[in-house]
PDB file of C-alpha atoms and ligand atoms in Angstrom:
ATOM      1  CA  MET A 272     -44.252 -15.422 -20.148  1.00  0.00           C
ATOM      2  CA  GLN A 273     -42.846 -11.947 -20.496  1.00  0.00           C
ATOM      3  CA  VAL A 274     -44.299  -8.991 -21.905  1.00  0.00           C
ATOM      4  CA  ASP A 275     -42.186  -5.933 -23.133  1.00  0.00           C
ATOM      5  CA  LEU A 276     -44.879  -2.928 -22.782  1.00  0.00           C
ATOM      6  CA  LEU A 277     -43.087  -0.345 -24.191  1.00  0.00           C
ATOM      7  CA  ALA A 278     -41.909  -2.798 -27.340  1.00  0.00           C
ATOM      8  CA  GLY A 279     -43.454  -0.601 -30.598  1.00  0.00           C
ATOM      9  CA  THR A 280     -44.126   2.830 -28.910  1.00  0.00           C
ATOM     10  CA  GLY A 281     -40.141   4.197 -29.255  1.00  0.00           C
ATOM     11  CA  TYR A 282     -39.826   4.990 -25.855  1.00  0.00           C
ATOM     12  CA  ARG A 283     -36.767   3.527 -23.676  1.00  0.00           C
ATOM     13  CA  PRO A 284     -36.548   2.909 -20.063  1.00  0.00           C
ATOM     14  CA  LEU A 285     -34.961   5.535 -18.100  1.00  0.00           C
ATOM     15  CA  VAL A 286     -32.178   3.575 -16.731  1.00  0.00           C
ATOM     16  CA  ALA A 287     -29.404   5.731 -14.779  1.00  0.00           C
ATOM     17  CA  PRO A 288     -25.867   6.013 -15.320  1.00  0.00           C
ATOM     18  CA  ARG A 289     -24.583   3.680 -13.145  1.00  0.00           C
ATOM     19  CA  PRO A 290     -22.363   6.109 -10.788  1.00  0.00           C
ATOM     20  CA  GLN A 291     -18.383   5.517 -11.283  1.00  0.00           C
ATOM     21  CA  PRO A 292     -16.559   3.742  -8.468  1.00  0.00           C
ATOM     22  CA  THR A 293     -15.028   4.957  -5.413  1.00  0.00           C
ATOM     23  CA  ILE A 294     -11.260   3.500  -4.438  1.00  0.00           C
ATOM     24  CA  LEU A 295     -10.137   4.461  -1.278  1.00  0.00           C
ATOM     25  CA  VAL A 296      -6.644   3.977  -0.962  1.00  0.00           C
ATOM     26  CA  PHE A 297      -5.312   3.940   2.382  1.00  0.00           C
ATOM     27  CA  ASP A 298      -1.970   3.912   4.160  1.00  0.00           C
ATOM     28  CA  SER A 299      -0.555   5.485   6.826  1.00  0.00           C
ATOM     29  CA  GLY A 300       1.661   8.138   5.143  1.00  0.00           C
ATOM     30  CA  LEU A 301       3.149   8.229   1.724  1.00  0.00           C
ATOM     31  CA  GLY A 302       4.206   4.751   1.062  1.00  0.00           C
ATOM     32  CA  GLY A 303       0.598   4.353  -0.043  1.00  0.00           C
ATOM     33  CA  LEU A 304       1.354   5.973  -3.439  1.00  0.00           C
ATOM     34  CA  THR A 305       3.413   3.234  -4.778  1.00  0.00           C
ATOM     35  CA  VAL A 306      -0.187   1.161  -4.645  1.00  0.00           C
ATOM     36  CA  LEU A 307      -1.932   4.299  -5.638  1.00  0.00           C
ATOM     37  CA  GLY A 308      -0.091   4.543  -8.976  1.00  0.00           C
ATOM     38  CA  ARG A 309      -0.645   1.175 -10.610  1.00  0.00           C
ATOM     39  CA  ALA A 310      -4.498   1.396  -8.567  1.00  0.00           C
ATOM     40  CA  THR A 311      -5.168   4.296 -10.947  1.00  0.00           C
ATOM     41  CA  ARG A 312      -3.449   2.726 -13.988  1.00  0.00           C
ATOM     42  CA  ALA A 313      -5.686  -0.743 -14.002  1.00  0.00           C
ATOM     43  CA  CYS A 314      -8.734   1.201 -12.896  1.00  0.00           C
ATOM     44  CA  PRO A 315      -9.035   4.204 -15.022  1.00  0.00           C
ATOM     45  CA  ALA A 316     -12.976   4.333 -14.945  1.00  0.00           C
ATOM     46  CA  ALA A 317     -12.725   4.651 -10.395  1.00  0.00           C
ATOM     47  CA  HIS A 318     -12.817   7.924  -8.724  1.00  0.00           C
ATOM     48  CA  ILE A 319      -9.888   7.326  -6.320  1.00  0.00           C
ATOM     49  CA  VAL A 320      -9.268   9.225  -2.717  1.00  0.00           C
ATOM     50  CA  TYR A 321      -5.921   8.704  -1.184  1.00  0.00           C
ATOM     51  CA  ALA A 322      -6.178   8.900   2.352  1.00  0.00           C
ATOM     52  CA  ALA A 323      -3.040   9.112   4.716  1.00  0.00           C
ATOM     53  CA  ASP A 324      -3.284   9.229   8.105  1.00  0.00           C
ATOM     54  CA  ASP A 325      -0.332  10.816   8.707  1.00  0.00           C
ATOM     55  CA  ALA A 326      -1.001  11.554  12.396  1.00  0.00           C
ATOM     56  CA  GLY A 327      -0.645   8.752  13.128  1.00  0.00           C
ATOM     57  CA  PHE A 328       2.854   7.708  11.255  1.00  0.00           C
ATOM     58  CA  PRO A 329       5.235   5.584  11.442  1.00  0.00           C
ATOM     59  CA  TYR A 330       2.048   2.564  12.514  1.00  0.00           C
ATOM     60  CA  GLY A 331       5.633   0.365  12.751  1.00  0.00           C
ATOM     61  CA  ARG A 332       5.579   2.035  16.085  1.00  0.00           C
ATOM     62  CA  LEU A 333       2.267   1.376  17.549  1.00  0.00           C
ATOM     63  CA  SER A 334       1.467  -1.695  19.808  1.00  0.00           C
ATOM     64  CA  GLU A 335      -0.770  -4.021  17.812  1.00  0.00           C
ATOM     65  CA  GLU A 336      -3.928  -2.906  20.175  1.00  0.00           C
ATOM     66  CA  GLU A 337      -3.012   0.469  19.700  1.00  0.00           C
ATOM     67  CA  LEU A 338      -2.843  -0.083  15.503  1.00  0.00           C
ATOM     68  CA  VAL A 339      -5.689  -2.021  15.063  1.00  0.00           C
ATOM     69  CA  ALA A 340      -8.413   0.697  17.384  1.00  0.00           C
ATOM     70  CA  ARG A 341      -6.671   3.313  15.305  1.00  0.00           C
ATOM     71  CA  VAL A 342      -7.196   1.860  11.410  1.00  0.00           C
ATOM     72  CA  LEU A 343     -10.925   1.276  12.496  1.00  0.00           C
ATOM     73  CA  ALA A 344     -11.503   5.052  13.769  1.00  0.00           C
ATOM     74  CA  VAL A 345     -10.004   6.299  11.071  1.00  0.00           C
ATOM     75  CA  MET A 346     -11.778   4.336   8.656  1.00  0.00           C
ATOM     76  CA  GLU A 347     -14.872   4.578   9.575  1.00  0.00           C
ATOM     77  CA  ARG A 348     -14.178   8.282   9.521  1.00  0.00           C
ATOM     78  CA  LEU A 349     -13.279   7.797   5.632  1.00  0.00           C
ATOM     79  CA  VAL A 350     -16.106   5.247   4.701  1.00  0.00           C
ATOM     80  CA  ALA A 351     -19.082   7.547   6.638  1.00  0.00           C
ATOM     81  CA  ARG A 352     -17.543  10.821   3.827  1.00  0.00           C
ATOM     82  CA  PHE A 353     -16.155   9.089   1.054  1.00  0.00           C
ATOM     83  CA  HIS A 354     -18.578   5.391   0.508  1.00  0.00           C
ATOM     84  CA  PRO A 355     -15.920   3.915  -1.478  1.00  0.00           C
ATOM     85  CA  ASP A 356     -16.930   0.816  -3.143  1.00  0.00           C
ATOM     86  CA  LEU A 357     -13.551  -0.834  -2.011  1.00  0.00           C
ATOM     87  CA  ALA A 358     -10.359  -0.012  -0.260  1.00  0.00           C
ATOM     88  CA  VAL A 359      -7.002  -0.713  -0.366  1.00  0.00           C
ATOM     89  CA  ILE A 360      -5.065  -0.932   2.600  1.00  0.00           C
ATOM     90  CA  ALA A 361      -1.870  -0.361   1.019  1.00  0.00           C
ATOM     91  CA  CYS A 362       0.174  -0.402   4.182  1.00  0.00           C
ATOM     92  CA  ASN A 363       2.108  -3.901   5.017  1.00  0.00           C
ATOM     93  CA  THR A 364       1.933  -2.977   8.775  1.00  0.00           C
ATOM     94  CA  ALA A 365      -1.783  -2.305   8.727  1.00  0.00           C
ATOM     95  CA  SER A 366      -3.120  -5.509   6.845  1.00  0.00           C
ATOM     96  CA  THR A 367      -0.652  -8.082   8.686  1.00  0.00           C
ATOM     97  CA  LEU A 368      -2.681  -7.410  11.355  1.00  0.00           C
ATOM     98  CA  VAL A 369      -6.117  -5.029  11.189  1.00  0.00           C
ATOM     99  CA  LEU A 370      -7.574  -6.621   7.683  1.00  0.00           C
ATOM    100  CA  PRO A 371     -10.024  -9.189   9.501  1.00  0.00           C
ATOM    101  CA  ALA A 372     -11.190  -6.723  11.974  1.00  0.00           C
ATOM    102  CA  LEU A 373     -11.760  -4.665   8.952  1.00  0.00           C
ATOM    103  CA  ARG A 374     -13.841  -6.999   7.181  1.00  0.00           C
ATOM    104  CA  ALA A 375     -15.872  -7.606  10.272  1.00  0.00           C
ATOM    105  CA  ARG A 376     -16.821  -3.930  10.905  1.00  0.00           C
ATOM    106  CA  PHE A 377     -17.331  -2.933   6.822  1.00  0.00           C
ATOM    107  CA  ALA A 378     -19.068  -4.272   4.370  1.00  0.00           C
ATOM    108  CA  ILE A 379     -17.138  -3.168   1.562  1.00  0.00           C
ATOM    109  CA  PRO A 380     -14.350  -5.037   0.145  1.00  0.00           C
ATOM    110  CA  PHE A 381     -10.908  -5.004   1.542  1.00  0.00           C
ATOM    111  CA  VAL A 382      -7.403  -5.437  -0.466  1.00  0.00           C
ATOM    112  CA  GLY A 383      -4.629  -5.769   1.241  1.00  0.00           C
ATOM    113  CA  THR A 384      -0.806  -5.373   1.435  1.00  0.00           C
ATOM    114  CA  VAL A 385       1.361  -8.266   2.917  1.00  0.00           C
ATOM    115  CA  PRO A 386       4.656  -9.322   2.756  1.00  0.00           C
ATOM    116  CA  ALA A 387       5.537 -10.998  -1.157  1.00  0.00           C
ATOM    117  CA  ILE A 388       7.239 -13.997   0.631  1.00  0.00           C
ATOM    118  CA  LYS A 389       5.270 -16.875  -1.481  1.00  0.00           C
ATOM    119  CA  PRO A 390       6.500 -15.068  -5.148  1.00  0.00           C
ATOM    120  CA  ALA A 391      10.055 -14.764  -3.366  1.00  0.00           C
ATOM    121  CA  ALA A 392      10.234 -18.488  -2.809  1.00  0.00           C
ATOM    122  CA  ALA A 393       9.243 -19.005  -6.551  1.00  0.00           C
ATOM    123  CA  ALA A 394      11.743 -17.121  -7.948  1.00  0.00           C
ATOM    124  CA  THR A 395      14.589 -17.180  -5.576  1.00  0.00           C
ATOM    125  CA  ARG A 396      17.799 -19.292  -7.114  1.00  0.00           C
ATOM    126  CA  SER A 397      20.338 -18.941  -4.276  1.00  0.00           C
ATOM    127  CA  GLY A 398      17.429 -19.933  -1.749  1.00  0.00           C
ATOM    128  CA  LEU A 399      18.180 -16.491   0.607  1.00  0.00           C
ATOM    129  CA  ILE A 400      15.514 -14.436   0.730  1.00  0.00           C
ATOM    130  CA  SER A 401      15.358 -11.258   2.548  1.00  0.00           C
ATOM    131  CA  VAL A 402      12.076  -9.362   3.598  1.00  0.00           C
ATOM    132  CA  LEU A 403      12.315  -5.422   3.714  1.00  0.00           C
ATOM    133  CA  ALA A 404       9.518  -3.850   6.209  1.00  0.00           C
ATOM    134  CA  THR A 405       9.220  -2.011   9.175  1.00  0.00           C
ATOM    135  CA  PRO A 406       9.853  -3.735  12.495  1.00  0.00           C
ATOM    136  CA  GLY A 407       6.000  -3.876  13.014  1.00  0.00           C
ATOM    137  CA  THR A 408       5.482  -6.102  10.104  1.00  0.00           C
ATOM    138  CA  VAL A 409       8.955  -8.815  10.834  1.00  0.00           C
ATOM    139  CA  ALA A 410       7.431  -9.193  14.377  1.00  0.00           C
ATOM    140  CA  ARG A 411       3.866 -10.557  13.055  1.00  0.00           C
ATOM    141  CA  ASP A 412       2.490 -13.765  13.263  1.00  0.00           C
ATOM    142  CA  TYR A 413       0.928 -13.344   9.932  1.00  0.00           C
ATOM    143  CA  THR A 414       4.370 -12.986   8.429  1.00  0.00           C
ATOM    144  CA  ARG A 415       5.900 -15.943  10.318  1.00  0.00           C
ATOM    145  CA  GLU A 416       2.931 -18.217   9.290  1.00  0.00           C
ATOM    146  CA  LEU A 417       3.680 -17.070   5.491  1.00  0.00           C
ATOM    147  CA  ILE A 418       7.126 -18.028   5.580  1.00  0.00           C
ATOM    148  CA  GLU A 419       6.455 -21.225   7.363  1.00  0.00           C
ATOM    149  CA  THR A 420       4.041 -22.308   4.552  1.00  0.00           C
ATOM    150  CA  TYR A 421       5.336 -20.559   1.192  1.00  0.00           C
ATOM    151  CA  ALA A 422       9.526 -20.392   1.841  1.00  0.00           C
ATOM    152  CA  ALA A 423       9.806 -23.506   4.643  1.00  0.00           C
ATOM    153  CA  GLY A 424      12.632 -24.660   2.875  1.00  0.00           C
ATOM    154  CA  HIS A 425      14.577 -21.277   2.124  1.00  0.00           C
ATOM    155  CA  HIS A 426      16.345 -18.999   4.530  1.00  0.00           C
ATOM    156  CA  VAL A 427      14.676 -16.141   5.323  1.00  0.00           C
ATOM    157  CA  THR A 428      16.032 -12.704   7.016  1.00  0.00           C
ATOM    158  CA  LEU A 429      13.572 -10.330   8.501  1.00  0.00           C
ATOM    159  CA  VAL A 430      15.061  -7.095   8.411  1.00  0.00           C
ATOM    160  CA  GLY A 431      12.725  -4.795  10.531  1.00  0.00           C
ATOM    161  CA  ALA A 432      13.697  -1.341   8.946  1.00  0.00           C
ATOM    162  CA  THR A 433      13.255   1.781  12.019  1.00  0.00           C
ATOM    163  CA  ARG A 434      13.895   4.629   9.599  1.00  0.00           C
ATOM    164  CA  LEU A 435      13.511   3.749   6.156  1.00  0.00           C
ATOM    165  CA  ALA A 436       9.970   4.401   5.376  1.00  0.00           C
ATOM    166  CA  GLY A 437      10.656   8.307   7.293  1.00  0.00           C
ATOM    167  CA  LEU A 438      13.873   9.119   5.033  1.00  0.00           C
ATOM    168  CA  ALA A 439      11.211   7.659   1.849  1.00  0.00           C
ATOM    169  CA  GLU A 440       9.177  10.508   3.237  1.00  0.00           C
ATOM    170  CA  GLN A 441      11.752  13.145   3.509  1.00  0.00           C
ATOM    171  CA  ALA A 442      12.980  12.178  -0.364  1.00  0.00           C
ATOM    172  CA  LEU A 443       9.035  13.066  -1.297  1.00  0.00           C
ATOM    173  CA  LYS A 444       9.092  16.168   0.412  1.00  0.00           C
ATOM    174  CA  GLY A 445      12.003  17.130  -0.786  1.00  0.00           C
ATOM    175  CA  GLU A 446      14.353  16.766   2.258  1.00  0.00           C
ATOM    176  CA  THR A 447      18.014  15.631   1.693  1.00  0.00           C
ATOM    177  CA  VAL A 448      18.443  11.272   2.300  1.00  0.00           C
ATOM    178  CA  ASP A 449      21.913  10.629   2.904  1.00  0.00           C
ATOM    179  CA  ASP A 450      23.350   7.825   0.736  1.00  0.00           C
ATOM    180  CA  ALA A 451      25.409   6.507   4.104  1.00  0.00           C
ATOM    181  CA  VAL A 452      21.875   6.319   6.140  1.00  0.00           C
ATOM    182  CA  LEU A 453      20.457   4.272   3.014  1.00  0.00           C
ATOM    183  CA  ARG A 454      23.119   1.861   3.082  1.00  0.00           C
ATOM    184  CA  ALA A 455      22.923   1.390   6.550  1.00  0.00           C
ATOM    185  CA  GLU A 456      19.328   0.493   6.304  1.00  0.00           C
ATOM    186  CA  ILE A 457      19.197  -2.139   3.596  1.00  0.00           C
ATOM    187  CA  ALA A 458      22.935  -3.564   4.440  1.00  0.00           C
ATOM    188  CA  PRO A 459      21.415  -6.429   6.493  1.00  0.00           C
ATOM    189  CA  CYS A 460      19.480  -7.481   3.406  1.00  0.00           C
ATOM    190  CA  PHE A 461      22.463  -8.620   2.382  1.00  0.00           C
ATOM    191  CA  VAL A 462      23.856 -12.522   3.465  1.00  0.00           C
ATOM    192  CA  GLU A 463      26.757 -14.075   2.002  1.00  0.00           C
ATOM    193  CA  THR A 464      26.847 -18.024   3.197  1.00  0.00           C
ATOM    194  CA  GLU A 465      28.387 -21.031   2.005  1.00  0.00           C
ATOM    195  CA  GLY A 466      28.841 -19.650  -1.214  1.00  0.00           C
ATOM    196  CA  ARG A 467      25.260 -18.215  -1.718  1.00  0.00           C
ATOM    197  CA  ARG A 468      24.128 -14.706  -1.966  1.00  0.00           C
ATOM    198  CA  THR A 469      20.667 -13.443  -1.334  1.00  0.00           C
ATOM    199  CA  ASP A 470      18.797 -12.753  -4.399  1.00  0.00           C
ATOM    200  CA  ILE A 471      15.510 -11.658  -3.605  1.00  0.00           C
ATOM    201  CA  VAL A 472      14.756  -8.560  -1.528  1.00  0.00           C
ATOM    202  CA  THR A 473      11.270  -8.288  -0.632  1.00  0.00           C
ATOM    203  CA  LEU A 474       9.627  -4.371  -0.713  1.00  0.00           C
ATOM    204  CA  SER A 475       7.476  -5.731   2.301  1.00  0.00           C
ATOM    205  CA  CYS A 476       6.908  -1.532   3.046  1.00  0.00           C
ATOM    206  CA  THR A 477       5.030   0.226   0.390  1.00  0.00           C
ATOM    207  CA  HIS A 478       7.116   2.970   1.694  1.00  0.00           C
ATOM    208  CA  TYR A 479      10.175   1.308  -0.072  1.00  0.00           C
ATOM    209  CA  PRO A 480       9.292   1.490  -3.641  1.00  0.00           C
ATOM    210  CA  LEU A 481       9.774   5.316  -3.607  1.00  0.00           C
ATOM    211  CA  LEU A 482      13.415   4.775  -3.069  1.00  0.00           C
ATOM    212  CA  LEU A 483      14.183   1.881  -4.614  1.00  0.00           C
ATOM    213  CA  GLU A 484      16.264   3.577  -7.993  1.00  0.00           C
ATOM    214  CA  ARG A 485      18.897   4.133  -5.014  1.00  0.00           C
ATOM    215  CA  MET A 486      18.554   0.915  -2.692  1.00  0.00           C
ATOM    216  CA  LYS A 487      19.330  -0.176  -6.161  1.00  0.00           C
ATOM    217  CA  ARG A 488      22.547   1.993  -6.828  1.00  0.00           C
ATOM    218  CA  LEU A 489      23.582   1.323  -2.945  1.00  0.00           C
ATOM    219  CA  ALA A 490      23.306  -2.147  -3.024  1.00  0.00           C
ATOM    220  CA  PRO A 491      26.522  -4.631  -2.485  1.00  0.00           C
ATOM    221  CA  TRP A 492      25.228  -6.799  -5.510  1.00  0.00           C
ATOM    222  CA  PRO A 493      22.192  -7.172  -7.792  1.00  0.00           C
ATOM    223  CA  VAL A 494      18.982  -8.405  -6.726  1.00  0.00           C
ATOM    224  CA  GLU A 495      15.787  -8.685  -7.691  1.00  0.00           C
ATOM    225  CA  TRP A 496      13.517  -6.773  -5.250  1.00  0.00           C
ATOM    226  CA  ILE A 497       9.538  -7.893  -5.616  1.00  0.00           C
ATOM    227  CA  ASP A 498       7.282  -4.762  -5.215  1.00  0.00           C
ATOM    228  CA  PRO A 499       3.699  -6.375  -4.950  1.00  0.00           C
ATOM    229  CA  ALA A 500       1.844  -2.776  -5.719  1.00  0.00           C
ATOM    230  CA  PRO A 501       0.869  -4.478  -9.384  1.00  0.00           C
ATOM    231  CA  ALA A 502      -0.812  -7.645  -8.622  1.00  0.00           C
ATOM    232  CA  ILE A 503      -2.805  -5.416  -5.905  1.00  0.00           C
ATOM    233  CA  ALA A 504      -3.981  -3.420  -8.283  1.00  0.00           C
ATOM    234  CA  ARG A 505      -4.820  -6.376 -10.738  1.00  0.00           C
ATOM    235  CA  ARG A 506      -6.568  -7.726  -7.672  1.00  0.00           C
ATOM    236  CA  VAL A 507      -8.821  -4.579  -7.628  1.00  0.00           C
ATOM    237  CA  ALA A 508      -9.202  -4.534 -10.511  1.00  0.00           C
ATOM    238  CA  ASP A 509     -10.870  -8.220 -10.802  1.00  0.00           C
ATOM    239  CA  LEU A 510     -13.002  -7.577  -8.196  1.00  0.00           C
ATOM    240  CA  LEU A 511     -14.117  -3.788  -9.447  1.00  0.00           C
ATOM    241  CA  PRO A 512     -14.196  -4.586 -13.191  1.00  0.00           C
ATOM    242  CA  ALA A 513     -16.501  -1.311 -13.382  1.00  0.00           C
ATOM    243  CA  ALA A 514     -13.474   0.598 -12.085  1.00  0.00           C
ATOM    244  CA  ARG A 515     -11.199  -1.111 -15.076  1.00  0.00           C
ATOM    245  CA  ASP A 516     -13.973  -1.223 -17.912  1.00  0.00           C
ATOM    246  CA  GLY A 517     -15.970   2.022 -16.976  1.00  0.00           C
ATOM    247  CA  SER A 518     -15.273   5.277 -18.939  1.00  0.00           C
ATOM    248  CA  PRO A 519     -11.897   6.712 -17.284  1.00  0.00           C
ATOM    249  CA  VAL A 520     -12.840   9.772 -15.040  1.00  0.00           C
ATOM    250  CA  GLY A 521      -9.190  11.369 -15.923  1.00  0.00           C
ATOM    251  CA  LEU A 522      -7.566  12.771 -13.070  1.00  0.00           C
ATOM    252  CA  ASP A 523      -9.761  13.282 -10.335  1.00  0.00           C
ATOM    253  CA  ALA A 524      -8.497  11.803  -7.112  1.00  0.00           C
ATOM    254  CA  THR A 525      -8.233  13.155  -3.791  1.00  0.00           C
ATOM    255  CA  ALA A 526      -5.950  12.883  -0.986  1.00  0.00           C
ATOM    256  CA  VAL A 527      -6.788  13.247   2.685  1.00  0.00           C
ATOM    257  CA  PHE A 528      -4.507  13.631   5.478  1.00  0.00           C
ATOM    258  CA  THR A 529      -5.327  13.307   8.732  1.00  0.00           C
ATOM    259  CA  ASP A 530      -2.550  15.560   9.926  1.00  0.00           C
ATOM    260  CA  GLY A 531      -1.160  17.390   6.966  1.00  0.00           C
ATOM    261  CA  SER A 532       1.460  19.587   9.022  1.00  0.00           C
ATOM    262  CA  GLY A 533       4.001  18.059   6.700  1.00  0.00           C
ATOM    263  CA  LEU A 534       2.461  19.132   3.299  1.00  0.00           C
ATOM    264  CA  THR A 535       5.670  21.199   1.675  1.00  0.00           C
ATOM    265  CA  GLY A 536       5.890  22.323  -1.843  1.00  0.00           C
ATOM    266  CA  PRO A 537       7.414  19.625  -3.181  1.00  0.00           C
ATOM    267  CA  LEU A 538       5.080  17.086  -1.757  1.00  0.00           C
ATOM    268  CA  ARG A 539       1.798  18.789  -3.310  1.00  0.00           C
ATOM    269  CA  ILE A 540       4.271  18.735  -6.555  1.00  0.00           C
ATOM    270  CA  ALA A 541       4.583  14.623  -6.149  1.00  0.00           C
ATOM    271  CA  LEU A 542       0.986  14.562  -5.227  1.00  0.00           C
ATOM    272  CA  ALA A 543       0.251  16.249  -8.177  1.00  0.00           C
ATOM    273  CA  GLY A 544       2.471  13.888 -10.442  1.00  0.00           C
ATOM    274  CA  TYR A 545      -0.045  11.234  -8.776  1.00  0.00           C
ATOM    275  CA  GLY A 546      -3.451  13.024 -10.193  1.00  0.00           C
ATOM    276  CA  LEU A 547      -3.982  14.158  -6.683  1.00  0.00           C
ATOM    277  CA  ALA A 548      -4.774  17.883  -6.993  1.00  0.00           C
ATOM    278  CA  GLN A 549      -7.224  18.114  -4.626  1.00  0.00           C
ATOM    279  CA  VAL A 550      -5.859  17.680  -1.014  1.00  0.00           C
ATOM    280  CA  ALA A 551      -8.048  17.856   2.021  1.00  0.00           C
ATOM    281  CA  ILE A 552      -7.435  17.921   6.000  1.00  0.00           C
ATOM    282  CA  GLU A 553      -9.138  15.568   7.954  1.00  0.00           C
ATOM    283  CA  PRO A 554      -8.060  16.147  11.348  1.00  0.00           C
ATOM    284  CA  MET A 555      -7.633  13.500  13.584  1.00  0.00           C
ATOM    285  CA  PRO A 556      -4.650  13.525  16.472  1.00  0.00           C
ATOM    286  CA  LEU A 557      -3.884  10.243  17.554  1.00  0.00           C
ATOM    287  CA  ALA A 558      -4.814   9.994  21.026  1.00  0.00           C
ATOM    288  CA  ASN A 559      -1.933   9.180  23.490  1.00  0.00           C
TER     289      ASN A 559
HETATM  290  N1  LIG B 790       3.781   2.059   4.346  1.00  0.00           N
HETATM  291  C1  LIG B 790       3.617   1.136   5.455  1.00  0.00           C
HETATM  292  C2  LIG B 790       4.073  -0.537   5.254  1.00  0.00           C
HETATM  293  O1  LIG B 790       3.656  -0.656   3.930  1.00  0.00           O
HETATM  294  C3  LIG B 790       4.667   1.901   6.615  1.00  0.00           C
HETATM  295  C4  LIG B 790       5.077   2.776   7.555  1.00  0.00           C
HETATM  296  C5  LIG B 790       4.798   2.788   8.592  1.00  0.00           C
HETATM  297  O2  LIG B 790       5.534   2.229   9.808  1.00  0.00           O
HETATM  298  O3  LIG B 790       4.147   3.411   9.055  1.00  0.00           O
HETATM  299  O4  LIG B 790       4.045  -1.268   5.905  1.00  0.00           O
END
């Protein structure tokens, strides 16, 4: 039998309020902001830390071995400093490779960002899908396995854009990005064969939605662009209900950069627009 010793005494047990959860959103640079925006809306009760490993940017040029070592080392530092309850790897280039190593090393849940090949295969009417990603992501076994599993009957074009992530960073820093350069980067996505045309392009680098409006304008014909950020935000909220349902924390997010030398005035304004009013530098030069 259970006896409530406080019954009738007027006392209530002291229960410490559960601290609001912390979510770490991680990318090589500014692309993860496209995920952060959605995660903030889906999880208003979470403290959000945005971490950009800009000292390592772009991840697309690192070998697989270098990338695994780099992400583990940076994550070690971030976990020790911020004690996140969950981390979002808002980077396809890293997620398609590093998630197993991260899950083996750290006890917190990791949510990754991988090419939206399954939804693209379900949505295409022409059967022609293009995966717009970094050269690293298109080279991954993981990406090829996704295609074999979910899009085997379709014509999938893998486009490893070499400059697009850098162009998205430039645009956010207030630098000019030429239409002709952008047009050339997305051109291989648009395939026409036997009277059929590409009708779906997956945005498989988190930087690319930053340029979406311009890419739509420059596309040779209209397509559906799939940005997985809303689905990622829903997954985070499901894994961390306290972040979704608790009392809102307000605009309380922190941005951390491992280099920080590219923090221009326009970029600071853009960061503030994402609720990132506090900016910290945690220097972690990339070892060569
Ligand atoms: N934002 C990263 C992604 O989603 C890539 C940019 C980079 O090459 O570092 O793949």
